[in-house]
PDB file of C-alpha atoms in Angstrom:
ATOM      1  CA  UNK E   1     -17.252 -20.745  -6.488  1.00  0.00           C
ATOM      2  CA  UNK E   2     -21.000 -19.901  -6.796  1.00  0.00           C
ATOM      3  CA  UNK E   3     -22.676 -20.343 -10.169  1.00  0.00           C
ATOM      4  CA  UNK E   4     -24.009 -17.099 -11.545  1.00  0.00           C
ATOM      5  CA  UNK E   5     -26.750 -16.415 -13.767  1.00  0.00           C
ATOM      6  CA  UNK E   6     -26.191 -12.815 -14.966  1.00  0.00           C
ATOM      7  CA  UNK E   7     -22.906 -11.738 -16.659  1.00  0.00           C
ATOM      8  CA  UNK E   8     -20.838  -9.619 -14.794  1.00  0.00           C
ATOM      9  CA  UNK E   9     -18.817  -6.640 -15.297  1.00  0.00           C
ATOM     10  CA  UNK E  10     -15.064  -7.727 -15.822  1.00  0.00           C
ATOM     11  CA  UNK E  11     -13.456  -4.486 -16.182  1.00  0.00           C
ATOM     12  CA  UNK E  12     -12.901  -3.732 -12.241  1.00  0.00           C
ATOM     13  CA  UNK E  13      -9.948  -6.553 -12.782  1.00  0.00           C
ATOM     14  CA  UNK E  14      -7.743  -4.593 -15.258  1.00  0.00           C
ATOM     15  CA  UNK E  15      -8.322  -1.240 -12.935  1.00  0.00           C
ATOM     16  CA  UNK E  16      -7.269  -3.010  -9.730  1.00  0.00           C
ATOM     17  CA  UNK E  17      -4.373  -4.347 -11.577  1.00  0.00           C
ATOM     18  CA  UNK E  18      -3.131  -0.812 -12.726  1.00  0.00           C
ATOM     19  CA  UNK E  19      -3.953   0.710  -9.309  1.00  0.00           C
ATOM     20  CA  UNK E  20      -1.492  -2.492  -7.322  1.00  0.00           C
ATOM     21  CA  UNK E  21       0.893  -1.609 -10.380  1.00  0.00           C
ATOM     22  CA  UNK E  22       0.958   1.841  -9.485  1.00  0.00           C
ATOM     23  CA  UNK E  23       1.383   1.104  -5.808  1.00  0.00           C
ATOM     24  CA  UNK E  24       4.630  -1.146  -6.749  1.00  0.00           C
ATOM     25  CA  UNK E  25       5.688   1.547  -8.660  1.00  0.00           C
ATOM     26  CA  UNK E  26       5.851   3.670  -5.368  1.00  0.00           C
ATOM     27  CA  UNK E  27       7.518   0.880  -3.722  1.00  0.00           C
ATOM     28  CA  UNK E  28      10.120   0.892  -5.913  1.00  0.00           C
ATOM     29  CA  UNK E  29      10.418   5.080  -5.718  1.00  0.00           C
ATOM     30  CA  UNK E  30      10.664   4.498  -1.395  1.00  0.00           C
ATOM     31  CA  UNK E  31      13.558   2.098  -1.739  1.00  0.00           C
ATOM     32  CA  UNK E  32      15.119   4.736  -4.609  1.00  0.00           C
ATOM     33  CA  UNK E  33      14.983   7.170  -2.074  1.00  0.00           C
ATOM     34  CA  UNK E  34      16.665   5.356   0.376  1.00  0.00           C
ATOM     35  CA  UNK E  35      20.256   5.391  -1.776  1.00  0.00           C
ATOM     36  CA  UNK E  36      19.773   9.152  -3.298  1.00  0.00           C
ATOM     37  CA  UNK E  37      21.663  12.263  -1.861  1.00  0.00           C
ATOM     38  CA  UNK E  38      19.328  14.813  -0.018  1.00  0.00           C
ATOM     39  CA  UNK E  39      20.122  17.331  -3.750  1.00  0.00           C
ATOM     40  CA  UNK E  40      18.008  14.628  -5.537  1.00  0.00           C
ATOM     41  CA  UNK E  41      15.870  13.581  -3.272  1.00  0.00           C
ATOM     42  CA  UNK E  42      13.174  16.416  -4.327  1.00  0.00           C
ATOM     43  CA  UNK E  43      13.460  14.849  -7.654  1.00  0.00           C
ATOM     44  CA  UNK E  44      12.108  12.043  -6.590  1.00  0.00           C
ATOM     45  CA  UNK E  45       9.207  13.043  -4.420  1.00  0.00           C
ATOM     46  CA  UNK E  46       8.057  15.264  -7.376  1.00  0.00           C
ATOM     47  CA  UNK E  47       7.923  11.398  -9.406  1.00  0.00           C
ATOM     48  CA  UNK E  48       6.371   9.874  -6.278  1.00  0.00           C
ATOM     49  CA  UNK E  49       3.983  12.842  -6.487  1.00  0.00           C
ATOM     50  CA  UNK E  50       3.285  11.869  -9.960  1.00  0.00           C
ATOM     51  CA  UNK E  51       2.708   8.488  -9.026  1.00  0.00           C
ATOM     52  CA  UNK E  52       0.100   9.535  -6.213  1.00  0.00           C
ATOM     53  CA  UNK E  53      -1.957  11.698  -8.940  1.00  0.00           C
ATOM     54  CA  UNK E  54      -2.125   8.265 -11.106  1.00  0.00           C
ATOM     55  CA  UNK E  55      -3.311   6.054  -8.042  1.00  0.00           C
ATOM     56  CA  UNK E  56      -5.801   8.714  -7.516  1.00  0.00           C
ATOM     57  CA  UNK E  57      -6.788   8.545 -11.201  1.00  0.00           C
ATOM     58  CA  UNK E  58      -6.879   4.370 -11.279  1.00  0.00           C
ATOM     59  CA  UNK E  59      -9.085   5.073  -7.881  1.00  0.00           C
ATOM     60  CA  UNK E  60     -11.381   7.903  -9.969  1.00  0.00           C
ATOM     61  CA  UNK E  61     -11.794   5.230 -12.464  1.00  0.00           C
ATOM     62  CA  UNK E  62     -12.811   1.963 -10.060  1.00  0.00           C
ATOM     63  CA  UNK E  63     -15.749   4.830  -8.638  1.00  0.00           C
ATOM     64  CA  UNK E  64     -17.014   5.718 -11.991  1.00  0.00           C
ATOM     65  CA  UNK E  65     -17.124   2.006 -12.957  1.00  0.00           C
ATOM     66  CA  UNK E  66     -18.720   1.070 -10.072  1.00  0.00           C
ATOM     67  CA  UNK E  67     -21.205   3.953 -10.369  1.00  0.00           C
ATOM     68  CA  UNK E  68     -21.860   2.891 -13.855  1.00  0.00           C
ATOM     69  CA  UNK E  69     -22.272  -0.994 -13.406  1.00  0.00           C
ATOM     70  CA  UNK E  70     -25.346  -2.619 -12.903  1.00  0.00           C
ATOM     71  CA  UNK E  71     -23.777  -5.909 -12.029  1.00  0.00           C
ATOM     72  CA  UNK E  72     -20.209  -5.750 -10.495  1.00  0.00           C
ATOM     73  CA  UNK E  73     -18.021  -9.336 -10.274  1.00  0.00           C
ATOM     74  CA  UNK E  74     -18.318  -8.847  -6.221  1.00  0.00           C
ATOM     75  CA  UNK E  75     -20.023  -6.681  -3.450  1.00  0.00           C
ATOM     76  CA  UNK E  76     -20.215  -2.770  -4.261  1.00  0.00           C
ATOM     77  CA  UNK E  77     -19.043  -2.024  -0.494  1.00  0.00           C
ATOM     78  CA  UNK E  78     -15.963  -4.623  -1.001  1.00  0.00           C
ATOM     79  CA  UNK E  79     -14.628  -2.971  -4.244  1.00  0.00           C
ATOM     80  CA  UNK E  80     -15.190   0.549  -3.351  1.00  0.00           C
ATOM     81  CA  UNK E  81     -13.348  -0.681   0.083  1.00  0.00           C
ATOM     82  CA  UNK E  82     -10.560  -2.157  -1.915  1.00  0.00           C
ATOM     83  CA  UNK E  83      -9.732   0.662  -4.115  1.00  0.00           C
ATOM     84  CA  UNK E  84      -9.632   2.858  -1.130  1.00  0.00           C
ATOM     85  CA  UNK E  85      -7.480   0.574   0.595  1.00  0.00           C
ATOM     86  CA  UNK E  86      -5.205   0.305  -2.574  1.00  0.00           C
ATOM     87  CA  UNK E  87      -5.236   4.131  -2.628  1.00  0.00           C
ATOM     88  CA  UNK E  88      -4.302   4.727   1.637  1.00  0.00           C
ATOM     89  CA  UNK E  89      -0.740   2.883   0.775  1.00  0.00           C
ATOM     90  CA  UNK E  90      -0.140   5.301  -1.994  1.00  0.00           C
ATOM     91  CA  UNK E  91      -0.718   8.107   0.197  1.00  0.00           C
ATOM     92  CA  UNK E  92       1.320   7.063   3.157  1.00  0.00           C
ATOM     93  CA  UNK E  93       4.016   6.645   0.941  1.00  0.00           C
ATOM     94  CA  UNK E  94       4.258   9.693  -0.862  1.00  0.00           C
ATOM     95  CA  UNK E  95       3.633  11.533   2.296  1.00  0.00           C
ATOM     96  CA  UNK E  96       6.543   9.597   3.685  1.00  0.00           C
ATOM     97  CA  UNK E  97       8.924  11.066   1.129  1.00  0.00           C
ATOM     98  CA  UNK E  98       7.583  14.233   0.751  1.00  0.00           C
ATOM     99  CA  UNK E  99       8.121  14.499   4.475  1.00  0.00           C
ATOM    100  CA  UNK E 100      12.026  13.370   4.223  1.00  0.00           C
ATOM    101  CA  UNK E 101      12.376  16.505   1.793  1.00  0.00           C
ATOM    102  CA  UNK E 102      10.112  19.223   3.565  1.00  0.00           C
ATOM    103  CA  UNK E 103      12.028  18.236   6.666  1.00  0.00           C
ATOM    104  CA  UNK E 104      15.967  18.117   4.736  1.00  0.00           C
ATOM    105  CA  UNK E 105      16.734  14.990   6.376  1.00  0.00           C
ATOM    106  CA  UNK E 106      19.710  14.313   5.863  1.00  0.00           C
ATOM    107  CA  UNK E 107      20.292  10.470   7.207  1.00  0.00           C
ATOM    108  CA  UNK E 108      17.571   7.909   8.016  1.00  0.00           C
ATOM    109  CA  UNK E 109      18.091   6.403  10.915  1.00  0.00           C
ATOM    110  CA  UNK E 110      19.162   2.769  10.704  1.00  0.00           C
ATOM    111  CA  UNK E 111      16.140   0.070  10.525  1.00  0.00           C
ATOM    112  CA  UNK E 112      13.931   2.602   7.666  1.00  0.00           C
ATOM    113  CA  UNK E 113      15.591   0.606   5.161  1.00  0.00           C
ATOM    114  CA  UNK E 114      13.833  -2.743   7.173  1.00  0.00           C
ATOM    115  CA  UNK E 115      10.535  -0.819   6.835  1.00  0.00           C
ATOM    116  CA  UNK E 116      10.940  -0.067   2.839  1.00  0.00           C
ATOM    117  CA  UNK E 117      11.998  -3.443   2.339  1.00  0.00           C
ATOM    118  CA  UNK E 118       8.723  -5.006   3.855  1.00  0.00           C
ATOM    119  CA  UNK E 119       6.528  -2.350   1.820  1.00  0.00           C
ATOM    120  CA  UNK E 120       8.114  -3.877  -1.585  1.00  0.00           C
ATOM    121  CA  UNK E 121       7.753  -7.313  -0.629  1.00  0.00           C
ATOM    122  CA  UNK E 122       4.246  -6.627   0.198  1.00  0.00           C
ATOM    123  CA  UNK E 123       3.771  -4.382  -2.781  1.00  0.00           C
ATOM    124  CA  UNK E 124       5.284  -7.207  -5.178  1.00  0.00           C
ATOM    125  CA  UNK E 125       2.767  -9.204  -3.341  1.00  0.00           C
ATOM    126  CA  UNK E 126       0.083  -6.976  -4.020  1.00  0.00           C
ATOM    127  CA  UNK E 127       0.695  -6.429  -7.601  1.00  0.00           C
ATOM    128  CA  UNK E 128       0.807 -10.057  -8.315  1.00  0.00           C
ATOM    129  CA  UNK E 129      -2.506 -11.046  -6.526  1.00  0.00           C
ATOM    130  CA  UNK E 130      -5.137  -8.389  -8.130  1.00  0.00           C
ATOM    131  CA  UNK E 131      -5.045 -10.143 -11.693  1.00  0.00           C
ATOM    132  CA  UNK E 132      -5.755 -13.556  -9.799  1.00  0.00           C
ATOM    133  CA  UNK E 133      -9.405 -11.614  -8.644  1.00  0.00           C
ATOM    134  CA  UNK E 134     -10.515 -12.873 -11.685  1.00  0.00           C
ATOM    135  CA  UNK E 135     -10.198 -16.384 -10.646  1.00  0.00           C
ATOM    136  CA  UNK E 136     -10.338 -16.038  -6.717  1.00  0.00           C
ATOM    137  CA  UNK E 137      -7.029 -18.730  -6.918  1.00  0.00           C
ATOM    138  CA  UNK E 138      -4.064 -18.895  -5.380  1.00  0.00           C
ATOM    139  CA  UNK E 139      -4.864 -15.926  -3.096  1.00  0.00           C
ATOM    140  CA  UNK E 140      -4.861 -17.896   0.454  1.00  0.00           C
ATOM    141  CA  UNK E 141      -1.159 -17.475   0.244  1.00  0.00           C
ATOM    142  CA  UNK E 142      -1.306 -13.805  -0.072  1.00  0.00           C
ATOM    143  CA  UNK E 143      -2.992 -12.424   2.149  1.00  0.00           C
ATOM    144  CA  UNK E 144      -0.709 -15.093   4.816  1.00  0.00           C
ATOM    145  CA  UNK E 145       1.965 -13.630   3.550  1.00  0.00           C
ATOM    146  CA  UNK E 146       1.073  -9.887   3.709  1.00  0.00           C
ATOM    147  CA  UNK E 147      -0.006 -10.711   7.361  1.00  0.00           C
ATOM    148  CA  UNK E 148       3.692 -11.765   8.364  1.00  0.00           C
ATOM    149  CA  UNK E 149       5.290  -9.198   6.737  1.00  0.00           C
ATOM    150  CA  UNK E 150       2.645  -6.608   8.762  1.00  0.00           C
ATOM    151  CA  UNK E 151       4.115  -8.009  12.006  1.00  0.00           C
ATOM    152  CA  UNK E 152       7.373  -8.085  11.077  1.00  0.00           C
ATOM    153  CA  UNK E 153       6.769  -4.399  10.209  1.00  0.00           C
ATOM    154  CA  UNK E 154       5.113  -4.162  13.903  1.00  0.00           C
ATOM    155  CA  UNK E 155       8.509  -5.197  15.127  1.00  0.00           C
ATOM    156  CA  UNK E 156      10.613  -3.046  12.979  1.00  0.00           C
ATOM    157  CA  UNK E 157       9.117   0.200  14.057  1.00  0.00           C
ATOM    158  CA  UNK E 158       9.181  -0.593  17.816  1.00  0.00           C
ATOM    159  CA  UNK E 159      13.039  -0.845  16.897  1.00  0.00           C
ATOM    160  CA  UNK E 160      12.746   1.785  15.541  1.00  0.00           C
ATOM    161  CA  UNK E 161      11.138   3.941  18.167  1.00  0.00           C
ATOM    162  CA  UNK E 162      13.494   2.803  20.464  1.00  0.00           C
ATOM    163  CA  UNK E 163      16.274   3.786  18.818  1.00  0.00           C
ATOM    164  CA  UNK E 164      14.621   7.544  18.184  1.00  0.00           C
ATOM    165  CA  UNK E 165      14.364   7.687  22.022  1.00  0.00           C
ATOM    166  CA  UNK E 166      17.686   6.338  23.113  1.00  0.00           C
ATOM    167  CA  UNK E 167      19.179   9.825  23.809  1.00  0.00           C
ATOM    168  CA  UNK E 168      21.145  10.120  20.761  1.00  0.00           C
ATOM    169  CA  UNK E 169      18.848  12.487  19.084  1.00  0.00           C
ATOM    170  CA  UNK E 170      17.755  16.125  19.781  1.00  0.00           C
ATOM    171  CA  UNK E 171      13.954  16.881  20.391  1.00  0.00           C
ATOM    172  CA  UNK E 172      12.805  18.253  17.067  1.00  0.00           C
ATOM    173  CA  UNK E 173      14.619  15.844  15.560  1.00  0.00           C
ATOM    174  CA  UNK E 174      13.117  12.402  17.218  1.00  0.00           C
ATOM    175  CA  UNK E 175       9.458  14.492  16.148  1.00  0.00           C
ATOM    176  CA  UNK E 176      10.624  14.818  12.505  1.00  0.00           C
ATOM    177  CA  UNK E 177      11.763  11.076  11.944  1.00  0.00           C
ATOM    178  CA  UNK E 178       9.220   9.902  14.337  1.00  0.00           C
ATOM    179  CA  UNK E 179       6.789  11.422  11.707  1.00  0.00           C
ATOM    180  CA  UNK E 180       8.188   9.404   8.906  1.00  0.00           C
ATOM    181  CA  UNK E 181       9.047   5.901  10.606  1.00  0.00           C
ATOM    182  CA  UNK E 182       4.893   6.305  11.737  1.00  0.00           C
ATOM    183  CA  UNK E 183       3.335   6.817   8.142  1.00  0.00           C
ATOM    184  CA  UNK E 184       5.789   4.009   6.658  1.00  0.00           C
ATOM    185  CA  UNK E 185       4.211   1.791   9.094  1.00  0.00           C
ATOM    186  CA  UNK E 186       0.918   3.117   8.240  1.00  0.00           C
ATOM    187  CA  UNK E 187       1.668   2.310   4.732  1.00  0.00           C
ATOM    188  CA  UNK E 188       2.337  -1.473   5.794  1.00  0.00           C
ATOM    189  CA  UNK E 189      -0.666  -1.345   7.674  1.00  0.00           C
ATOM    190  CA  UNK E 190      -2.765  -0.087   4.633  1.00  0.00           C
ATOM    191  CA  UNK E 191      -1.376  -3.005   2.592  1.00  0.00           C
ATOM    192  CA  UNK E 192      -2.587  -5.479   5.658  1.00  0.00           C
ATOM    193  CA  UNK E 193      -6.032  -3.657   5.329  1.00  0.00           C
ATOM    194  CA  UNK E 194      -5.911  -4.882   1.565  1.00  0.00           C
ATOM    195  CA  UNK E 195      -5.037  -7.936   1.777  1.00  0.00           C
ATOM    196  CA  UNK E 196      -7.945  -8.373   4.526  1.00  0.00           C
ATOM    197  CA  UNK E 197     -10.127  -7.069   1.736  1.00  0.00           C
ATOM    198  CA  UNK E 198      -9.159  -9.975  -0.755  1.00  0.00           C
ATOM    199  CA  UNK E 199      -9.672 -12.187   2.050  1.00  0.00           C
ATOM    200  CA  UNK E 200     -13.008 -11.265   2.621  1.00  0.00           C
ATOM    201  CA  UNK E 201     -14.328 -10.946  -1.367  1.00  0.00           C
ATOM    202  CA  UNK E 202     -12.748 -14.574  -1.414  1.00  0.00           C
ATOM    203  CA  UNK E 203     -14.756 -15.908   1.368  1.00  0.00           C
ATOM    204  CA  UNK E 204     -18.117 -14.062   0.503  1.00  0.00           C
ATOM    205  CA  UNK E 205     -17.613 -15.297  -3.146  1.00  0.00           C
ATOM    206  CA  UNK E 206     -16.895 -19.166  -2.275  1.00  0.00           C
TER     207      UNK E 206
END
C-alpha cells in the first residue's frame, strides 16, 4: 500500500458499512417476501420502502462527507461511484417488490427464488467487505466471488425468460413478471458494478 503523508478522512468507512448493512437488510426483506401471502406482502414493501429512504440517507451522508473533506482515504470519483453503486441495488430491489404488490401477483414463477438467493449471498458478501476498505485486505476474494454469483444470476434469468415464454402464461402476464425477473437481475448486476468498484480503489491504492 502507498505511504501517505497527510492524514486522511476515516469516516467514509463507517458510512459505507451502514449503507452495505442497509442493502443486506433488503436482501433479507426480498427473500421474506418470497414465503409471505399476497395480504402481507404490502406490509412488507412499505418496510422495504423504509429501507430504501435509509440507503438514500447513508448515500446523502457519503455526498456531504465527501463535499466536506479535504482529503478523502481514496479517489473522490471512486467513492461518490461506490455509494451510487451501493444505492442502484437498493433501488432495484425495492422496485422489485413494490412491483409484485402494484401488480397483485399472486405466485412467482419458479427460479425467482434462484435470483433472491444470489442477491443475499452477494449482499452478505457485500456487507462483509466494506469494513475491510479500511485495510484494502482480503478483498481479492470478493469481488471473485460477486463475479460468479453475477453469472450464475446471468443464467438464472435466461431460465427464467424461457420459462415466461413457454406458452403457459397469458400476455399481460409474461409483461408483469418479465418486469420483475428484469430489475432482480438488475439488482445482481448493480452488486457486480460494486464489487468492480472495490476492485478498482484496491488496485489504484496498491
Amino acid at each position: 500500500m502507498r505511504f501517505r503523508l497527510t492524514p486522511r478522512e476515516t469516516s467514509f468507512y463507517a458510512l459505507f458499512a451502514t449503507a452495505a448493512d442497509n442493502v443486506l437488510s433488503g436482501s433479507k426483506l426480498l427473500m421474506e417476501l418470497l414465503g409471505a401471502e399476497p395480504a402481507t406482502r404490502v406490509e412488507i414493501a412499505d418496510r422495504m420502502r423504509a429501507a430504501e429512504h435509509a440507503g438514500d440517507d447513508a448515500t446523502h451522508a457519503i455526498f456531504h462527507q465527501l463535499n466536506s473533506s479535504f482529503i478523502t482515504p481514496f479517489d473522490r470519483e471512486d467513492i461518490y461511484r461506490l455509494a451510487s453503486r451501493l444505492d442502484d441495488i437498493m433501488d432495484f430491489m425495492e422496485e422489485a417488490v413494490d412491483l409484485v404488490v402494484l401488480y397483485e401477483i399472486d405466485e412467482l414463477p419458479k427460479g425467482v427464488e434462484q435470483q433472491i438467493e444470489v442477491l443475499g449471498r452477494a449482499a452478505e458478501l457485500t456487507a462483509e467487505a466494506m469494513p475491510n476498505l479500511r485495510t484494502m485486505e482480503r478483498l481479492n476474494e470478493y469481488w471473485i466471488e460477486v463475479n460468479r454469483l453475477e453469472n450464475q444470476a446471468d443464467q438464472i434469468h435466461r431460465r427464467l425468460l424461457a420459462h415466461l415464454f413457454n406458452g403457459n402464461y397469458g400476455p399481460m402476464e409474461v409483461m408483469k413478471l418479465k418486469q420483475i425477473v428484469d430489475v432482480l437481475e438488475e439488482a445482481a448486476d448493480a452488486f457486480e458494478a460494486v464489487a468492480n468498484t472495490v476492485e478498482t480503489i484496491v488496485v489504484k491504492e496498491s
